[in-house]
Short mmCIF file of C-alpha atoms and ligand atoms in Angstrom, two decimals:
data_model
loop_
_atom_site.label_atom_id
_atom_site.label_comp_id
_atom_site.label_asym_id
_atom_site.label_seq_id
_atom_site.Cartn_x
_atom_site.Cartn_y
_atom_site.Cartn_z
CA MET A 1 -46.57 -34.11 -35.73
CA SER A 2 -45.76 -36.93 -33.37
CA ARG A 3 -47.79 -39.78 -31.89
CA PRO A 4 -46.22 -40.56 -28.49
CA GLU A 5 -49.31 -42.55 -27.48
CA LEU A 6 -48.20 -45.23 -29.96
CA ILE A 7 -44.97 -45.87 -28.04
CA LYS A 8 -44.83 -48.33 -25.12
CA ASP A 9 -45.17 -46.52 -21.78
CA VAL A 10 -41.87 -47.88 -20.46
CA VAL A 11 -39.94 -46.07 -23.19
CA ALA A 12 -41.07 -42.59 -22.07
CA SER A 13 -38.96 -42.73 -18.91
CA ILE A 14 -35.83 -44.25 -20.46
CA ALA A 15 -32.94 -41.79 -20.81
CA GLU A 16 -31.33 -41.67 -24.25
CA TYR A 17 -28.11 -43.65 -24.70
CA VAL A 18 -25.20 -41.19 -24.68
CA PRO A 19 -22.41 -42.40 -26.99
CA GLY A 20 -18.86 -41.05 -26.95
CA ARG A 21 -18.36 -37.96 -29.14
CA SER A 22 -17.44 -38.39 -32.77
CA ILE A 23 -14.52 -36.95 -34.72
CA GLU A 24 -16.90 -35.23 -37.17
CA GLU A 25 -18.79 -33.49 -34.38
CA ILE A 26 -15.66 -32.20 -32.64
CA ALA A 27 -13.94 -31.19 -35.89
CA LYS A 28 -16.92 -29.04 -36.78
CA LYS A 29 -17.53 -27.58 -33.33
CA TYR A 30 -13.92 -26.48 -32.72
CA SER A 31 -12.82 -26.01 -36.36
CA ILE A 32 -10.08 -28.64 -36.13
CA ASN A 33 -8.81 -30.71 -39.04
CA PRO A 34 -10.38 -34.19 -38.51
CA SER A 35 -7.02 -35.87 -39.17
CA GLU A 36 -5.55 -34.08 -36.14
CA ILE A 37 -8.21 -35.28 -33.73
CA ILE A 38 -7.28 -37.95 -31.20
CA LYS A 39 -10.31 -40.11 -30.38
CA LEU A 40 -9.98 -41.62 -26.93
CA GLY A 41 -13.59 -41.45 -25.79
CA SER A 42 -15.02 -44.81 -26.91
CA ASN A 43 -12.39 -47.39 -25.90
CA GLU A 44 -11.67 -48.37 -29.48
CA ASN A 45 -8.45 -50.16 -30.39
CA VAL A 46 -5.98 -47.57 -31.67
CA LEU A 47 -3.87 -50.27 -33.38
CA GLY A 48 -6.50 -50.64 -36.10
CA PRO A 49 -7.87 -54.07 -37.06
CA SER A 50 -5.86 -57.27 -37.45
CA PRO A 51 -4.56 -57.54 -41.05
CA LEU A 52 -5.87 -61.12 -41.16
CA ALA A 53 -9.36 -59.88 -40.31
CA VAL A 54 -9.13 -57.27 -43.09
CA GLU A 55 -8.09 -59.99 -45.57
CA ALA A 56 -11.08 -62.08 -44.54
CA LEU A 57 -13.40 -59.12 -45.07
CA VAL A 58 -12.06 -58.49 -48.55
CA SER A 59 -12.30 -62.12 -49.58
CA THR A 60 -15.90 -62.48 -48.32
CA ALA A 61 -17.12 -59.34 -50.06
CA THR A 62 -18.13 -61.22 -53.21
CA LYS A 63 -20.23 -63.70 -51.21
CA VAL A 64 -22.63 -61.36 -49.48
CA ASN A 65 -25.53 -62.38 -51.72
CA ILE A 66 -25.76 -65.53 -49.56
CA TYR A 67 -27.12 -65.65 -45.98
CA PRO A 68 -24.54 -66.61 -43.37
CA SER A 69 -24.96 -69.81 -41.34
CA ALA A 70 -27.92 -69.33 -38.99
CA ASP A 71 -25.90 -69.82 -35.82
CA ALA A 72 -22.54 -68.39 -37.07
CA SER A 73 -21.13 -71.89 -36.58
CA GLU A 74 -17.67 -71.12 -38.05
CA LEU A 75 -17.26 -68.35 -35.48
CA VAL A 76 -18.72 -70.40 -32.62
CA ASP A 77 -16.21 -73.19 -33.39
CA ALA A 78 -13.33 -70.70 -33.28
CA ILE A 79 -14.61 -69.16 -30.01
CA SER A 80 -14.77 -72.68 -28.59
CA VAL A 81 -11.07 -73.14 -29.30
CA TYR A 82 -10.27 -69.68 -27.92
CA THR A 83 -12.24 -70.08 -24.66
CA GLY A 84 -11.82 -73.82 -24.14
CA LEU A 85 -15.59 -74.19 -23.71
CA PRO A 86 -17.76 -76.54 -25.79
CA VAL A 87 -19.97 -75.06 -28.52
CA GLU A 88 -23.07 -75.94 -26.42
CA ASN A 89 -22.05 -73.05 -24.16
CA ILE A 90 -21.45 -70.41 -26.87
CA CYS A 91 -23.68 -68.06 -28.89
CA ALA A 92 -22.19 -65.57 -31.34
CA SER A 93 -24.17 -62.36 -31.68
CA GLY A 94 -24.64 -59.19 -33.63
CA PRO A 95 -24.84 -56.26 -33.48
CA GLY A 96 -22.07 -56.67 -30.93
CA MET A 97 -22.57 -57.65 -27.32
CA ASP A 98 -25.30 -55.04 -27.28
CA GLY A 99 -27.32 -57.23 -29.65
CA PHE A 100 -26.72 -60.18 -27.34
CA LEU A 101 -28.05 -58.17 -24.38
CA ASP A 102 -31.09 -57.18 -26.38
CA ASN A 103 -31.97 -60.74 -27.34
CA LEU A 104 -31.31 -61.90 -23.80
CA MET A 105 -33.61 -59.32 -22.24
CA ARG A 106 -36.31 -60.22 -24.73
CA LEU A 107 -35.87 -63.85 -23.65
CA LEU A 108 -35.85 -63.23 -19.91
CA ILE A 109 -37.79 -60.16 -18.83
CA THR A 110 -41.46 -60.21 -17.99
CA PRO A 111 -42.77 -56.74 -17.04
CA GLY A 112 -42.21 -56.18 -13.32
CA ASP A 113 -39.10 -58.35 -13.05
CA GLU A 114 -36.28 -56.63 -11.21
CA VAL A 115 -32.75 -56.19 -12.52
CA VAL A 116 -29.97 -55.28 -10.09
CA LEU A 117 -27.53 -52.70 -11.44
CA PRO A 118 -24.42 -51.91 -9.42
CA THR A 119 -23.23 -48.43 -10.45
CA PRO A 120 -21.51 -46.62 -12.02
CA THR A 121 -21.57 -48.92 -15.04
CA PHE A 122 -22.27 -49.37 -18.74
CA SER A 123 -25.69 -47.86 -19.42
CA TYR A 124 -27.07 -50.23 -22.05
CA TYR A 125 -28.04 -52.94 -19.51
CA GLU A 126 -30.65 -50.64 -18.07
CA ILE A 127 -31.97 -49.55 -21.46
CA ALA A 128 -32.30 -53.12 -22.78
CA ALA A 129 -33.91 -54.40 -19.57
CA ARG A 130 -36.34 -51.51 -19.10
CA ALA A 131 -37.42 -51.57 -22.73
CA ASN A 132 -38.84 -55.01 -21.88
CA GLY A 133 -40.56 -53.76 -18.72
CA ALA A 134 -37.92 -54.52 -16.08
CA VAL A 135 -37.68 -52.46 -12.90
CA ALA A 136 -34.11 -51.19 -12.35
CA ILE A 137 -32.72 -51.51 -8.82
CA HIS A 138 -29.55 -49.39 -8.64
CA VAL A 139 -26.81 -50.13 -6.13
CA ALA A 140 -24.43 -47.35 -5.05
CA PRO A 141 -20.68 -48.02 -5.17
CA GLY A 142 -18.22 -48.15 -2.26
CA ASP A 143 -15.78 -45.33 -1.41
CA GLU A 144 -13.33 -46.27 -4.17
CA LEU A 145 -16.13 -46.75 -6.71
CA GLU A 146 -15.87 -50.54 -6.32
CA PHE A 147 -18.98 -52.71 -6.58
CA ASP A 148 -20.33 -53.15 -3.02
CA VAL A 149 -21.01 -56.88 -2.81
CA ALA A 150 -22.93 -56.69 0.48
CA ALA A 151 -25.18 -53.97 -0.95
CA ILE A 152 -25.70 -55.98 -4.15
CA LYS A 153 -26.81 -58.98 -2.08
CA ASP A 154 -29.14 -56.74 -0.06
CA ALA A 155 -30.73 -55.55 -3.32
CA ILE A 156 -31.62 -59.10 -4.39
CA SER A 157 -35.29 -60.01 -3.92
CA GLU A 158 -37.80 -62.70 -4.90
CA ASN A 159 -38.35 -60.71 -8.12
CA THR A 160 -34.70 -60.43 -9.16
CA LYS A 161 -34.32 -61.77 -12.69
CA VAL A 162 -30.84 -60.56 -13.64
CA ILE A 163 -27.88 -59.04 -11.77
CA PHE A 164 -25.47 -57.14 -14.03
CA LEU A 165 -21.78 -57.23 -13.12
CA CYS A 166 -19.25 -55.59 -15.41
CA SER A 167 -15.68 -56.86 -14.87
CA PRO A 168 -13.47 -55.04 -15.67
CA ASN A 169 -16.10 -52.39 -15.11
CA ASN A 170 -16.73 -49.54 -17.51
CA PRO A 171 -15.99 -46.72 -16.49
CA THR A 172 -13.89 -47.64 -13.41
CA GLY A 173 -11.61 -50.34 -14.88
CA LYS A 174 -12.06 -52.45 -11.74
CA LEU A 175 -12.03 -56.24 -11.89
CA MET A 176 -14.24 -58.31 -9.56
CA GLU A 177 -12.71 -61.11 -7.51
CA GLU A 178 -13.88 -64.59 -8.42
CA ALA A 179 -14.98 -65.20 -4.80
CA GLU A 180 -17.22 -62.11 -4.95
CA VAL A 181 -18.92 -63.31 -8.13
CA ARG A 182 -19.39 -66.80 -6.65
CA ASP A 183 -20.91 -65.22 -3.56
CA ILE A 184 -23.46 -63.36 -5.71
CA LEU A 185 -24.16 -66.40 -7.93
CA GLY A 186 -25.03 -68.37 -4.80
CA SER A 187 -27.23 -65.62 -3.37
CA THR A 188 -29.88 -65.42 -6.09
CA LYS A 189 -32.43 -67.55 -7.88
CA GLY A 190 -31.99 -65.17 -10.80
CA LEU A 191 -29.26 -65.00 -13.44
CA VAL A 192 -25.94 -63.22 -13.12
CA PHE A 193 -24.67 -61.48 -16.26
CA VAL A 194 -20.92 -60.85 -16.17
CA ASP A 195 -19.76 -58.40 -18.85
CA GLU A 196 -16.20 -59.24 -19.84
CA ALA A 197 -15.88 -56.77 -22.74
CA TYR A 198 -12.38 -55.81 -21.54
CA VAL A 199 -11.25 -59.11 -20.06
CA GLU A 200 -8.32 -59.66 -22.44
CA PHE A 201 -6.61 -56.71 -20.75
CA ALA A 202 -7.21 -58.08 -17.25
CA ASP A 203 -5.45 -60.47 -14.86
CA HIS A 204 -8.20 -63.11 -14.86
CA ASN A 205 -11.47 -64.09 -16.48
CA LEU A 206 -14.43 -66.13 -15.24
CA SER A 207 -15.31 -68.31 -18.24
CA HIS A 208 -14.66 -71.52 -16.25
CA LEU A 209 -17.65 -70.69 -14.01
CA VAL A 210 -19.95 -71.47 -16.95
CA ALA A 211 -19.19 -75.19 -16.46
CA GLU A 212 -20.03 -74.93 -12.77
CA TYR A 213 -23.11 -72.71 -12.38
CA ASP A 214 -26.46 -72.95 -14.12
CA ASN A 215 -27.21 -69.24 -13.63
CA ILE A 216 -24.21 -67.40 -15.10
CA ILE A 217 -24.00 -65.64 -18.48
CA ILE A 218 -20.79 -64.03 -19.68
CA GLY A 219 -20.86 -61.35 -22.38
CA ARG A 220 -17.82 -60.81 -24.61
CA THR A 221 -17.03 -58.69 -27.65
CA PHE A 222 -14.66 -58.32 -30.61
CA SER A 223 -14.90 -54.54 -30.31
CA LYS A 224 -12.09 -53.91 -27.85
CA ALA A 225 -8.99 -56.19 -27.69
CA PHE A 226 -9.70 -57.58 -31.19
CA GLY A 227 -10.13 -54.15 -32.76
CA LEU A 228 -13.34 -54.88 -34.70
CA ALA A 229 -15.83 -52.41 -33.17
CA GLY A 230 -17.14 -51.39 -36.60
CA LEU A 231 -18.14 -54.97 -37.44
CA ARG A 232 -20.37 -55.29 -34.35
CA ILE A 233 -19.57 -58.85 -33.21
CA GLY A 234 -20.15 -60.14 -29.71
CA TYR A 235 -20.71 -63.49 -28.05
CA GLY A 236 -22.17 -65.02 -24.96
CA LEU A 237 -20.98 -67.91 -22.78
CA MET A 238 -23.76 -69.66 -20.87
CA PRO A 239 -24.98 -73.01 -19.62
CA ALA A 240 -26.28 -75.33 -22.38
CA TRP A 241 -29.91 -75.17 -21.17
CA LEU A 242 -29.89 -71.41 -21.63
CA LYS A 243 -28.31 -71.53 -25.09
CA THR A 244 -31.15 -73.80 -26.24
CA GLU A 245 -33.76 -71.27 -25.10
CA TYR A 246 -31.76 -68.28 -26.38
CA MET A 247 -31.46 -69.73 -29.88
CA LYS A 248 -35.27 -69.96 -30.11
CA ILE A 249 -35.69 -66.18 -29.96
CA ALA A 250 -32.36 -64.82 -31.26
CA THR A 251 -32.67 -62.61 -34.35
CA PRO A 252 -32.03 -64.94 -37.33
CA PHE A 253 -28.66 -64.53 -39.11
CA ASN A 254 -27.61 -61.77 -36.76
CA VAL A 255 -23.87 -61.97 -37.53
CA SER A 256 -23.10 -61.10 -41.15
CA TYR A 257 -20.93 -63.45 -43.20
CA PRO A 258 -17.98 -61.01 -43.50
CA ALA A 259 -18.19 -60.46 -39.73
CA VAL A 260 -18.22 -64.21 -39.03
CA MET A 261 -15.12 -64.80 -41.15
CA ALA A 262 -13.31 -61.67 -39.89
CA GLY A 263 -14.00 -62.84 -36.32
CA VAL A 264 -12.53 -66.26 -37.11
CA ALA A 265 -9.45 -64.60 -38.63
CA ALA A 266 -9.05 -62.23 -35.66
CA LEU A 267 -9.10 -65.19 -33.25
CA SER A 268 -6.36 -66.86 -35.31
CA ASP A 269 -4.13 -63.76 -35.21
CA LYS A 270 -2.26 -64.40 -31.95
CA ASP A 271 0.39 -61.79 -32.79
CA TYR A 272 -2.20 -59.04 -33.07
CA LEU A 273 -3.86 -59.98 -29.79
CA GLU A 274 -0.54 -60.14 -27.96
CA LYS A 275 0.47 -56.77 -29.32
CA SER A 276 -2.92 -55.30 -28.49
CA ILE A 277 -2.60 -56.45 -24.88
CA SER A 278 1.04 -55.51 -24.25
CA PHE A 279 0.63 -52.15 -25.94
CA THR A 280 -2.43 -51.42 -23.80
CA THR A 281 -0.96 -52.48 -20.47
CA GLU A 282 2.18 -50.39 -21.11
CA GLY A 283 0.23 -47.31 -22.18
CA ARG A 284 -2.13 -47.73 -19.24
CA ALA A 285 0.77 -47.76 -16.76
CA PHE A 286 2.16 -44.61 -18.40
CA LEU A 287 -1.17 -42.78 -18.03
CA VAL A 288 -1.68 -43.91 -14.42
CA LYS A 289 1.81 -42.71 -13.53
CA ASN A 290 1.82 -39.39 -15.37
CA ILE A 291 -1.65 -37.85 -15.32
CA PRO A 292 -1.45 -35.27 -12.52
CA PHE A 293 -4.78 -36.19 -10.89
CA LYS A 294 -6.08 -39.23 -9.05
CA VAL A 295 -6.17 -42.08 -11.61
CA TYR A 296 -7.90 -45.34 -10.67
CA ASP A 297 -5.97 -48.54 -11.24
CA SER A 298 -7.44 -50.16 -14.33
CA GLN A 299 -7.64 -53.65 -15.79
CA ALA A 300 -9.13 -52.38 -19.08
CA ASN A 301 -7.96 -50.34 -22.10
CA PHE A 302 -8.89 -47.05 -20.46
CA VAL A 303 -8.23 -45.21 -17.23
CA LEU A 304 -10.60 -43.24 -15.04
CA VAL A 305 -9.34 -39.84 -13.90
CA ASP A 306 -10.82 -37.91 -10.97
CA VAL A 307 -10.17 -34.24 -11.72
CA SER A 308 -11.69 -32.88 -8.50
CA PRO A 309 -11.75 -30.19 -7.27
CA LEU A 310 -12.16 -29.36 -10.97
CA ILE A 311 -15.24 -30.54 -12.80
CA ALA A 312 -15.17 -33.08 -15.58
CA ARG A 313 -17.12 -30.94 -18.01
CA ASP A 314 -14.55 -28.13 -17.92
CA VAL A 315 -11.50 -30.36 -18.16
CA ALA A 316 -13.04 -32.50 -20.93
CA GLU A 317 -13.86 -29.29 -22.79
CA SER A 318 -10.28 -28.01 -22.47
CA LEU A 319 -9.02 -31.32 -23.94
CA LEU A 320 -11.63 -31.23 -26.72
CA LYS A 321 -10.45 -27.79 -27.76
CA LYS A 322 -7.02 -29.35 -28.30
CA GLY A 323 -8.62 -32.09 -30.41
CA ILE A 324 -8.47 -34.80 -27.74
CA ILE A 325 -11.79 -36.62 -27.32
CA VAL A 326 -12.27 -38.14 -23.86
CA ARG A 327 -15.40 -39.28 -22.05
CA ASP A 328 -16.94 -36.97 -19.47
CA CYS A 329 -18.62 -39.52 -17.15
CA ARG A 330 -21.48 -37.37 -15.89
CA SER A 331 -23.97 -39.45 -17.89
CA PHE A 332 -23.05 -42.53 -15.82
CA ARG A 333 -25.37 -42.88 -12.82
CA ASN A 334 -23.58 -42.35 -9.47
CA ALA A 335 -20.36 -41.19 -11.16
CA GLY A 336 -20.53 -37.63 -9.82
CA ASP A 337 -19.23 -34.71 -11.86
CA SER A 338 -15.44 -35.01 -11.62
CA LEU A 339 -14.69 -38.23 -13.54
CA ILE A 340 -13.19 -38.50 -17.03
CA ARG A 341 -12.53 -41.79 -18.83
CA VAL A 342 -9.61 -41.89 -21.26
CA THR A 343 -8.85 -44.72 -23.67
CA VAL A 344 -5.22 -45.82 -23.83
CA GLY A 345 -3.76 -44.47 -27.07
CA THR A 346 -0.43 -44.69 -28.85
CA GLN A 347 2.61 -43.45 -26.91
CA GLU A 348 2.49 -40.17 -28.83
CA GLN A 349 -1.22 -39.75 -28.06
CA ASN A 350 -0.73 -40.65 -24.42
CA GLU A 351 1.95 -37.99 -24.10
CA LYS A 352 -0.44 -35.40 -25.55
CA VAL A 353 -3.12 -36.51 -23.11
CA VAL A 354 -0.77 -36.15 -20.15
CA ALA A 355 0.37 -32.71 -21.33
CA ALA A 356 -3.26 -31.58 -21.70
CA PHE A 357 -4.18 -32.75 -18.19
CA LYS A 358 -1.07 -30.99 -16.83
CA LYS A 359 -2.15 -27.79 -18.55
CA ALA A 360 -5.69 -28.08 -17.16
CA LYS A 361 -4.29 -28.55 -13.67
CA ALA A 362 -1.80 -25.68 -14.01
CA CYS A 363 -4.57 -23.31 -15.15
CA SER A 364 -6.65 -24.21 -12.12
CA ASP A 365 -3.71 -23.83 -9.71
CA GLN A 366 -3.26 -20.19 -10.69
C1 PLP B 401 -17.95 -51.62 -25.49
C2 PLP B 401 -18.76 -52.32 -24.45
C3 PLP B 401 -19.75 -53.25 -24.79
C4 PLP B 401 -20.33 -53.32 -26.16
O1 PLP B 401 -19.70 -54.08 -26.98
P1 PLP B 401 -20.21 -54.23 -28.49
O2 PLP B 401 -19.85 -55.64 -28.75
O3 PLP B 401 -19.43 -53.25 -29.27
O4 PLP B 401 -21.69 -54.02 -28.54
C5 PLP B 401 -20.37 -53.96 -23.79
N1 PLP B 401 -20.07 -53.75 -22.52
C6 PLP B 401 -19.16 -52.85 -22.15
C7 PLP B 401 -18.87 -52.65 -20.72
C8 PLP B 401 -18.49 -52.09 -23.10
O5 PLP B 401 -17.65 -51.13 -22.71
#
């Protein structure tokens, strides 16, 4: 028995979040030993976590009977050092940046407010906004899948509450120019959310704009460059007035004590971060150069492959059968049916990925 009438109307029309596929699922489906599966579908850090973060986790394990500080102040202090912004501009959040988005939408959205969503992009913005009654205004991309700034500005109305910009964008890997973001910030009375989940792998970031604009929010995470996806830590950078309002409604104690201290340790581990970045940029260049299809230039820890005239489902399936998990991008709005996103792996994994794409292409050329 089910009681759908008990659920808010807005939820009925929301599509389910489609996560990357798991090792367990693929191992079972294709009868592959789980230890032989290469998971490159969720943009996780293949280096594993920083050893300093692991140490912090172990040493906090005996203290989990105590609530963490309400505002994760140890972590906020460390993020302040890392970003160069004062603590008045920083909120730590759990679970991950997704939790930050959730709290933010709960703070901002009144039913009927519009959110502008350039596509293709990360799908959770739409879910979090619509769950609170927002109306999604989607903006189609340009010819190279770039965000179309003129079209984004055209989509802005009196009712625009939030514009979501992902830079580098998931799944394209494209970075927005600072001038483009400034243009959009100046074109709306609403807020502009800039998702910098992958910014450590990119040529520039926009955190300095937080000191200059009263309508920018930047989302960040420890899940990608810092290798702590399983701990679910994110943070937001925003003007001080907004932090004050945000803290009124944020879920209390939403970053666990082990996560707070592991985050602090990860920020202190400069060697790990450097390695994570250099390893990723080198592997990324290798994939761009060697995958025998069109590969978009990327500023993130993944690349986007256009397998046309083949279709993504078939090519992704042929890789899955070999135990390589990649992301078929059909669930991303306006991504068409020929795009596959691949996380940068170790050199050995990258070579297997290239070989598998070559095989898929050779089969189709026959
Ligand atoms: C991974 C990712 C996030 C989510 O980060 P969490 O902190 O793990 O919740 C947010 N935005 C984009 C674009 C991502 O790819």
